[in-house]
Coordinates of C-alpha atoms and ligand atoms in Angstrom, one line a residue:
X11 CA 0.0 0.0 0.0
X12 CA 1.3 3.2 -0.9
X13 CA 2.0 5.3 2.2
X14 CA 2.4 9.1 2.7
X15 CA 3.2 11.7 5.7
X16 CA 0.2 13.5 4.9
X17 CA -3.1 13.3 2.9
X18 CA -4.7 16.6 1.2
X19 CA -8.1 15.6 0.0
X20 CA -9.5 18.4 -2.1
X21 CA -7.5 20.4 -4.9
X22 CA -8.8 23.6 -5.0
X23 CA -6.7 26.8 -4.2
X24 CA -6.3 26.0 -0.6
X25 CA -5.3 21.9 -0.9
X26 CA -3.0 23.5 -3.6
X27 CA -1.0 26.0 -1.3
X28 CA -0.9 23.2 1.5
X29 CA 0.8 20.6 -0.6
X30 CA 3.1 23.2 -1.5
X31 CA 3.8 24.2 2.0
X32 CA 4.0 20.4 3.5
X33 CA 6.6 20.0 0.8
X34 CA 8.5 23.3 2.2
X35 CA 8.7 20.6 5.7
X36 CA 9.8 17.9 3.5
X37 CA 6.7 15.9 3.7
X38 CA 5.8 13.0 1.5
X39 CA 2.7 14.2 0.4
X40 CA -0.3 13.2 -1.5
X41 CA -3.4 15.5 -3.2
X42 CA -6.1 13.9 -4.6
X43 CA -9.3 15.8 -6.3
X44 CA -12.2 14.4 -7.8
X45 CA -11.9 16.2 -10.7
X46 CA -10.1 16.1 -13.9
X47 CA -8.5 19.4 -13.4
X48 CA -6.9 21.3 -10.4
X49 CA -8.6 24.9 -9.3
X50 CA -11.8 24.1 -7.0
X51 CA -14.5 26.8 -7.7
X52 CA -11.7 28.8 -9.0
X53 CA -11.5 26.9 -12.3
X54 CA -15.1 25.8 -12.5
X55 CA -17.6 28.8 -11.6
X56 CA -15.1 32.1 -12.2
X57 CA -12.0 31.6 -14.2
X58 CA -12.0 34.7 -16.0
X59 CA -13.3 36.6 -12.9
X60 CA -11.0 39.3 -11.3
X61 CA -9.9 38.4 -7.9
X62 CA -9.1 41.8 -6.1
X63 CA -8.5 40.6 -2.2
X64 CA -5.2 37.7 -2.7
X65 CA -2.2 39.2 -1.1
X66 CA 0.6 40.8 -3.4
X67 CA -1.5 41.1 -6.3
X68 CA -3.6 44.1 -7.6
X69 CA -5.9 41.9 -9.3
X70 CA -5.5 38.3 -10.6
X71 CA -7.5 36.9 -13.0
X72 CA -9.2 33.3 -11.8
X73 CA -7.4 31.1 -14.3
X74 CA -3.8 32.9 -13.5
X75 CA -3.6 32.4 -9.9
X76 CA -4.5 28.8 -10.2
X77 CA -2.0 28.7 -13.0
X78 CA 0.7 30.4 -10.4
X79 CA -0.1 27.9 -7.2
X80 CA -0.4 25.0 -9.9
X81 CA 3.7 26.1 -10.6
X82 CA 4.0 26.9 -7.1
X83 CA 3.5 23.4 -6.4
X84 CA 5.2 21.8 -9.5
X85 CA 8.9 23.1 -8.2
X86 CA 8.3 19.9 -5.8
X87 CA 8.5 16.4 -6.5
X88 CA 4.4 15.8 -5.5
X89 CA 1.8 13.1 -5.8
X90 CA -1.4 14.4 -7.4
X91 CA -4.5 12.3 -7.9
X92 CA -7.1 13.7 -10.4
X93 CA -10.6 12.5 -10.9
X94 CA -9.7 10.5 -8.0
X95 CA -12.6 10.6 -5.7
X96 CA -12.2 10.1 -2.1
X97 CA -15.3 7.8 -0.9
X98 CA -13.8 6.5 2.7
X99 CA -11.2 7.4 5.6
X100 CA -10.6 4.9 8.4
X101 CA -8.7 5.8 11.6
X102 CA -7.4 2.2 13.0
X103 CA -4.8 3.6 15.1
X104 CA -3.2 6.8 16.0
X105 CA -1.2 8.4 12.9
X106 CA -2.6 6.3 10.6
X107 CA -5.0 7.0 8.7
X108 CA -6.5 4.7 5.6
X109 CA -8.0 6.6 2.0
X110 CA -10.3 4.8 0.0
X111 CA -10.4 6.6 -3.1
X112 CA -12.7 5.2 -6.4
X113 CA -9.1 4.0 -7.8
X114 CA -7.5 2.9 -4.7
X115 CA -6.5 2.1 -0.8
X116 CA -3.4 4.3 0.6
X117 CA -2.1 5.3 4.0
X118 CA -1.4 8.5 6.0
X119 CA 0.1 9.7 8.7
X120 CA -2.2 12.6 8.5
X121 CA -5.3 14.4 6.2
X122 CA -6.3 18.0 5.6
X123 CA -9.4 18.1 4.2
X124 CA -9.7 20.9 1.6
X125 CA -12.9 20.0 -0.2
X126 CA -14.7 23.2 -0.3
X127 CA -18.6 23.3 -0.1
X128 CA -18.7 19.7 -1.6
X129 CA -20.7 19.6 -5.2
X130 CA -21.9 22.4 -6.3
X131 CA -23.9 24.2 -8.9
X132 CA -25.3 28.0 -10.0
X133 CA -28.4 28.7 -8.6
X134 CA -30.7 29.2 -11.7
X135 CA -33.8 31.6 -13.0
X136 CA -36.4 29.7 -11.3
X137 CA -38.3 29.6 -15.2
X138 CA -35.1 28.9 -16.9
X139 CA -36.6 25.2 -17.7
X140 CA -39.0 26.8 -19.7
X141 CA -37.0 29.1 -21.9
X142 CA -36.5 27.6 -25.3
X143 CA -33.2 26.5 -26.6
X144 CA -32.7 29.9 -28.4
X145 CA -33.0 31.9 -25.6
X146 CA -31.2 29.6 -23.2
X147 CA -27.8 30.1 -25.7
X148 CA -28.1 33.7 -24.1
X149 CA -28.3 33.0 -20.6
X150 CA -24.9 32.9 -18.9
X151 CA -24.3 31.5 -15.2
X152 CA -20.4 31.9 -15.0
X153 CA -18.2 34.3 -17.0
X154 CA -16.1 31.7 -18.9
X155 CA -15.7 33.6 -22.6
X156 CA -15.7 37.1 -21.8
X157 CA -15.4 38.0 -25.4
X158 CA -18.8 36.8 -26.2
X159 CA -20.1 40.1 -24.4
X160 CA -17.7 42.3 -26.8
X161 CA -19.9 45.4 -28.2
X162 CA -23.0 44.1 -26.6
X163 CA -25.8 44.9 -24.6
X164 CA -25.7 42.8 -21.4
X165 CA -27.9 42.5 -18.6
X166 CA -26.5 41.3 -15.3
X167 CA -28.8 40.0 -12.6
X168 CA -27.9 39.3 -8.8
X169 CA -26.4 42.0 -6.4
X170 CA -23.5 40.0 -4.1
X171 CA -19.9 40.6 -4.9
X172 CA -20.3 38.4 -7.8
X173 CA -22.8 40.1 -9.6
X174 CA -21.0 43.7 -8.8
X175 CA -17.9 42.0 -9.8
X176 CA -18.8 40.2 -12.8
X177 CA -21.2 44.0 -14.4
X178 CA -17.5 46.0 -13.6
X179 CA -15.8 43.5 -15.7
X180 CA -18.5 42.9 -18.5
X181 CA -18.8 46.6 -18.5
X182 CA -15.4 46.9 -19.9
X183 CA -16.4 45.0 -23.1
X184 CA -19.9 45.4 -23.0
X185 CA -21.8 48.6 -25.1
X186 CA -24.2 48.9 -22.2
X187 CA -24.6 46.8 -18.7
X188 CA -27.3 47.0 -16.9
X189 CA -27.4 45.9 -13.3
X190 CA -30.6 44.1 -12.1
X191 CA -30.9 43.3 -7.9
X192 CA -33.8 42.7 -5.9
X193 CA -32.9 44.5 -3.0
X194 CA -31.5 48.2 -2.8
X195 CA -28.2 47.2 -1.4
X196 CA -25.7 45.7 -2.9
X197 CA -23.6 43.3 -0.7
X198 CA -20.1 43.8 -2.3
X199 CA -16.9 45.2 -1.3
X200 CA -17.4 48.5 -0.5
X201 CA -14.7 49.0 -2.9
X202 CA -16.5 47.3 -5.7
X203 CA -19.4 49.2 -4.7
X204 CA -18.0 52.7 -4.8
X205 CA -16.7 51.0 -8.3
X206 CA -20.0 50.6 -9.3
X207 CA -21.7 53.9 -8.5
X208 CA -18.7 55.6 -10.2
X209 CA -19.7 53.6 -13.4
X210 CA -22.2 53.9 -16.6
X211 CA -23.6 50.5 -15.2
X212 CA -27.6 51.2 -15.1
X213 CA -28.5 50.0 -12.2
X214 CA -32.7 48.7 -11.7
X215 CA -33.5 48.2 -7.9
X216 CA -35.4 46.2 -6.5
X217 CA -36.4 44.9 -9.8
X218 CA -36.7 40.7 -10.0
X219 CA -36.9 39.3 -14.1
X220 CA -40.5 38.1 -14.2
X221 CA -40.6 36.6 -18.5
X222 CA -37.7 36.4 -21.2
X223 CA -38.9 37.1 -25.0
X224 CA -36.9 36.8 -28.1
X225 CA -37.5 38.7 -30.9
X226 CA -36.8 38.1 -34.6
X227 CA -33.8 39.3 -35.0
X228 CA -32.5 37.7 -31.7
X229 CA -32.6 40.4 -29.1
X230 CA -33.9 39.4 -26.0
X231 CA -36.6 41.6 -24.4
X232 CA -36.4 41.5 -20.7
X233 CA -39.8 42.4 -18.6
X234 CA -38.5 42.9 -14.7
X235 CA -41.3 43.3 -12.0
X236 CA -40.7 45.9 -8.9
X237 CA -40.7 44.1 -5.4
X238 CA -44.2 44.1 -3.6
X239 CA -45.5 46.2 -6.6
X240 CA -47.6 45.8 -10.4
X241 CA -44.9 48.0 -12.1
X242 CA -42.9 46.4 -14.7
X243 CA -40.6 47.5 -17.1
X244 CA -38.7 46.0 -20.3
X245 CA -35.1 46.4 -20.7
X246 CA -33.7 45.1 -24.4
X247 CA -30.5 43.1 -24.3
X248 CA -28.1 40.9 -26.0
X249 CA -27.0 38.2 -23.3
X250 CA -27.7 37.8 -19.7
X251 CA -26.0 36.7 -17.0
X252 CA -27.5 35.2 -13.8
X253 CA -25.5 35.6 -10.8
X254 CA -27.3 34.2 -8.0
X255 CA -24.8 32.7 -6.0
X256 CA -24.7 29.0 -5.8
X257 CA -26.0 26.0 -3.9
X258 CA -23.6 23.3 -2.2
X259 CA -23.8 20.0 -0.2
X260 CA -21.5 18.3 1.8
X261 CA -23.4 15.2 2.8
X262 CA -20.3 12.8 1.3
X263 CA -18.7 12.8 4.8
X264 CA -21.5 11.6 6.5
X265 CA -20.5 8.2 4.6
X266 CA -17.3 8.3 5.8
X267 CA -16.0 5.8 8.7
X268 CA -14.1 8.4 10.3
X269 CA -17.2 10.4 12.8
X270 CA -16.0 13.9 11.5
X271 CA -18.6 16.6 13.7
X272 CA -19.9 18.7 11.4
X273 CA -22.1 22.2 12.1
X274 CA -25.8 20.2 11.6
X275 CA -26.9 23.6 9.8
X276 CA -24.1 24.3 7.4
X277 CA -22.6 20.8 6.9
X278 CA -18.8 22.8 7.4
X279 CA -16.7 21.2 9.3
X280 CA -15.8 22.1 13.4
X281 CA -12.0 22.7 14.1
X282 CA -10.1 23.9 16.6
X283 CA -7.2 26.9 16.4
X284 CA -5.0 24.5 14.9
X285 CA -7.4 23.4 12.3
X286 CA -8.1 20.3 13.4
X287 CA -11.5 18.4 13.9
X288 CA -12.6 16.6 16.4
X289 CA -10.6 13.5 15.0
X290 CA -7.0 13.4 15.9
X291 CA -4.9 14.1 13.1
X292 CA -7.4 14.8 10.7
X293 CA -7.9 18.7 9.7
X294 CA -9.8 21.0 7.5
X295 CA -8.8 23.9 6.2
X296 CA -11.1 26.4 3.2
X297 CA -14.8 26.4 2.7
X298 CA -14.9 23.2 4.6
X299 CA -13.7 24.3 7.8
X300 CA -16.0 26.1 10.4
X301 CA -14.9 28.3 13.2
X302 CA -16.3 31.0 15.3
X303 CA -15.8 34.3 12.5
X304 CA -14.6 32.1 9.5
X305 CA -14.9 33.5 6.3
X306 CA -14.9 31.5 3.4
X307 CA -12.0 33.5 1.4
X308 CA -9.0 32.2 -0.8
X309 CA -6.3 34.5 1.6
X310 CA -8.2 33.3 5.0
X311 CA -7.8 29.5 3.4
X312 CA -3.9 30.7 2.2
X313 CA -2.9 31.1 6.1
X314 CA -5.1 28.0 7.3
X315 CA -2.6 25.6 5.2
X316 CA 1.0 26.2 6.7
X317 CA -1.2 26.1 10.3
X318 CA -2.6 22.6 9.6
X319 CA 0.2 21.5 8.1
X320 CA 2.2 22.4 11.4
X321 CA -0.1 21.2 13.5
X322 CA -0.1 17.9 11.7
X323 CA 3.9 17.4 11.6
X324 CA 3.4 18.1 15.6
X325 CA 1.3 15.7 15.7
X326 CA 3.0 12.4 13.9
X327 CA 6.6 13.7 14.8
X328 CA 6.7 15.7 18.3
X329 CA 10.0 15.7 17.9
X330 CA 10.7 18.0 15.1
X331 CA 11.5 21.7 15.3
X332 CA 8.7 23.8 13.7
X333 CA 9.3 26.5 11.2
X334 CA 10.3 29.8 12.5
X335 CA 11.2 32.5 10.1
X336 CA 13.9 35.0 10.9
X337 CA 14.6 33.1 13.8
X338 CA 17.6 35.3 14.1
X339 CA 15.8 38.3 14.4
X340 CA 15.9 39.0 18.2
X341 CA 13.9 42.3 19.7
X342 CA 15.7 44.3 21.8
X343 CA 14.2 47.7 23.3
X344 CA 11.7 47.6 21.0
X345 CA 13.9 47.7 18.4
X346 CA 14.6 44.7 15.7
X347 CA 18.0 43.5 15.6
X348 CA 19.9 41.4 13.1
Ligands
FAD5 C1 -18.5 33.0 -8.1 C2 -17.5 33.1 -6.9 C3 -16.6 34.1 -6.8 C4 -15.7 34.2 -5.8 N1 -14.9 35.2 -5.6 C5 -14.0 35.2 -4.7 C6 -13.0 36.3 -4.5 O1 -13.1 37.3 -5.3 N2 -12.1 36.3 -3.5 C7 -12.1 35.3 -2.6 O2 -11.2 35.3 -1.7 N3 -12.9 34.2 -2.7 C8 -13.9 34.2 -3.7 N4 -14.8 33.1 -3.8 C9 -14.7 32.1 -2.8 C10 -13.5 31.1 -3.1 O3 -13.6 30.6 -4.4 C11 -13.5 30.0 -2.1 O4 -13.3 30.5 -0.8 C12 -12.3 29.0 -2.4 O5 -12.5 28.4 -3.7 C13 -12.2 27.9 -1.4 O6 -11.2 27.0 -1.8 P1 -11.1 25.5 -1.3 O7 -9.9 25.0 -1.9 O8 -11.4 25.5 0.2 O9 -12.4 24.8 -1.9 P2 -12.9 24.6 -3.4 O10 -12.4 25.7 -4.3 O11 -14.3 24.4 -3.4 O12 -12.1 23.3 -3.9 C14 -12.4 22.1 -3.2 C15 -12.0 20.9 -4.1 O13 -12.2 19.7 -3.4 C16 -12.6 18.7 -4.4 N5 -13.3 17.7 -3.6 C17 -14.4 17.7 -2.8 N6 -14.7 16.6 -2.3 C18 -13.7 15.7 -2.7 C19 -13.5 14.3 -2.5 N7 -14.3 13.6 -1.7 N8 -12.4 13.7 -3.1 C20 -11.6 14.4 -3.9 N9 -11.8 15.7 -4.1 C21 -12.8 16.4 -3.5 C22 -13.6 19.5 -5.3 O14 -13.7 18.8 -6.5 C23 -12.9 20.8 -5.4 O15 -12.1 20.9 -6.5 C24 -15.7 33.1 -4.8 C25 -16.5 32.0 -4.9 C26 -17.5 32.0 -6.0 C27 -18.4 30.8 -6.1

């Protein structure tokens, strides 16, 4: 059986970062992800978004910063398992832990699990079923070819960071945007949101699309409905994109041996200040992981990594000096000296 230091289950932009870090304390280490291709929501649901809140970039397209921790990672001699689905983990004794994947059995000192929100999928117009085929080519739930909005007249629908996000960047290719939200808030960055005001975005509050026509030559005639009102209005557009945030489940671990506690309400995971859950030597770290003012963000995942990962070599190998960084570096008088 092959056997491993430590176990990441989940390669999305935080199981990337903490195989590259375990490899930084020489660990033998093994990622495995369920899908064919590294980049967790990253590379599924916003490639071509721009990410404006990863440390030491301005802004960093989707597909680029999974591209940079991909050849972060590849300086290192590392396992990775794609479309390798993890269905089982058994604890038999302490520091050893057994994966049952859909392709095989291996051992581990130690897992992170970095699996995010578990499967997910855009939440859609509640009518979109009944759209025909013509009209559905024009309805967009992710922004994976931004050049299809080139010159065109695009209506964006949603009002999270998303939405706000994905109307700036459409706007920059777009003829017109509009900007269609239910509520009068928007519930971005206050950043984005200043953004927004600044912009020629049209923004229609609190408007909800109530029917989607087509007409002959292809234009899509939009009819949105006020909130708690019988006034309606029709906006005329070229493509649409629904940005209603997404729905997840993590129900897989409940089939797992291992009696991982998870929040009963949210399905995340509980861990402690290290990152570990309630079964020794087992952590999660990312979306998965649930602690008292967690946010689910790529740089609060980035720093949950090299703690796990520490925590973990702690745990297997007591022994071993942890990392410390300028360990030279003394303070003296409040001063730092060399
Ligand atoms: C539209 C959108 C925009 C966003 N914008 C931003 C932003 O601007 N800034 C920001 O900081 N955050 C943003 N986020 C949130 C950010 O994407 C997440 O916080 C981040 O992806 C979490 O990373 P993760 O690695 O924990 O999980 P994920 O990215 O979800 O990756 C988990 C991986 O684990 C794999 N997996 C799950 N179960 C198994 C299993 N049993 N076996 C093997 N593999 C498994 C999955 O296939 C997946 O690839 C956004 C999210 C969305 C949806």
């Amino acid at each position: 059986m092959e056997e491993y230091d430590l176990t990441i289950i989940g390669g999305g932009p935080i199981g990337i970062f903490a195989a590259s870090y375990a490899n930084l304390r020489s660990l033998k280490v093994q990622l495995i992800e369920s899908l064919e291709q590294l980049g967790g929501q990253i590379t599924a649901l916003y490639p071509h978004k721009n990410i404006l809140d990863v440390a030491g970039y301005p802004a960093v397209e989707g597909e680029q910063l999974v591209k940079n921790l991909v050849a972060q990672l590849q300086q290192f001699k590392t396992t990775v398992k794609l479309a390798t689905l993890v269905t089982d983990i058994t604890n038999p004794a302490p520091n050893e832990f057994i994966i049952t994947t859909n392709r095989g059995i291996s051992k581990s000192k130690a897992v992170i699990m970095a699996t995010g929100k578990g499967r997910f999928e855009p939440r859609r117009l509640p009518f979109d079923g009944t759209l025909t085929p013509a009209i559905q080519k024009h309805i967009h739930y992710a922004l994976n070819q931004p050049a299809i909005f080139q010159g065109k007249r695009v209506l964006v629908a949603g009002g999270g960071d998303s939405a706000v996000d994905l109307a700036l960047q459409v706007n920059a290719l777009a003829k017109q945007t509009y900007l269609v939200h239910r509520r009068d808030q928007f519930r971005a960055l206050e950043h984005s949101v200043a953004q927004l005001k600044a912009s020629t975005i049209i923004k229609t509050v609190p408007y909800l699309i109530d029917s989607i026509t087509q007409a002959a030559d292809g234009s899509l005639a939009v009819t949105l409905k006020k909130l708690r009102t019988d006034e309606t209005q029709v906006i005329v557009v070229d493509e649409i994109i629904i940005s209603y945030g997404f729905i997840s489940e993590n129900k897989m671990l409940q089939a797992w041996s291992v009696n991982v506690a998870q929040d009963p309400k949210t399905l995340n995971v509980l861990v402690n200040q290290e990152l570990m859950t309630n079964v020794a030597g087992l952590f999660a770290i990312g979306d998965v992981s649930q602690y008292q003012g967690k946010t689910d963000l790529i740089a609060t995942g980035f720093g949950e990594g090299p703690l796990a990962v520490n925590a973990a070599v702690r745990g297997f190998a007591p022994n071993q000096r942890g990392p410390i960084h300028s360990s030279s570096l003394k303070i003296a008088n409040g001063e730092i000296e060399k």
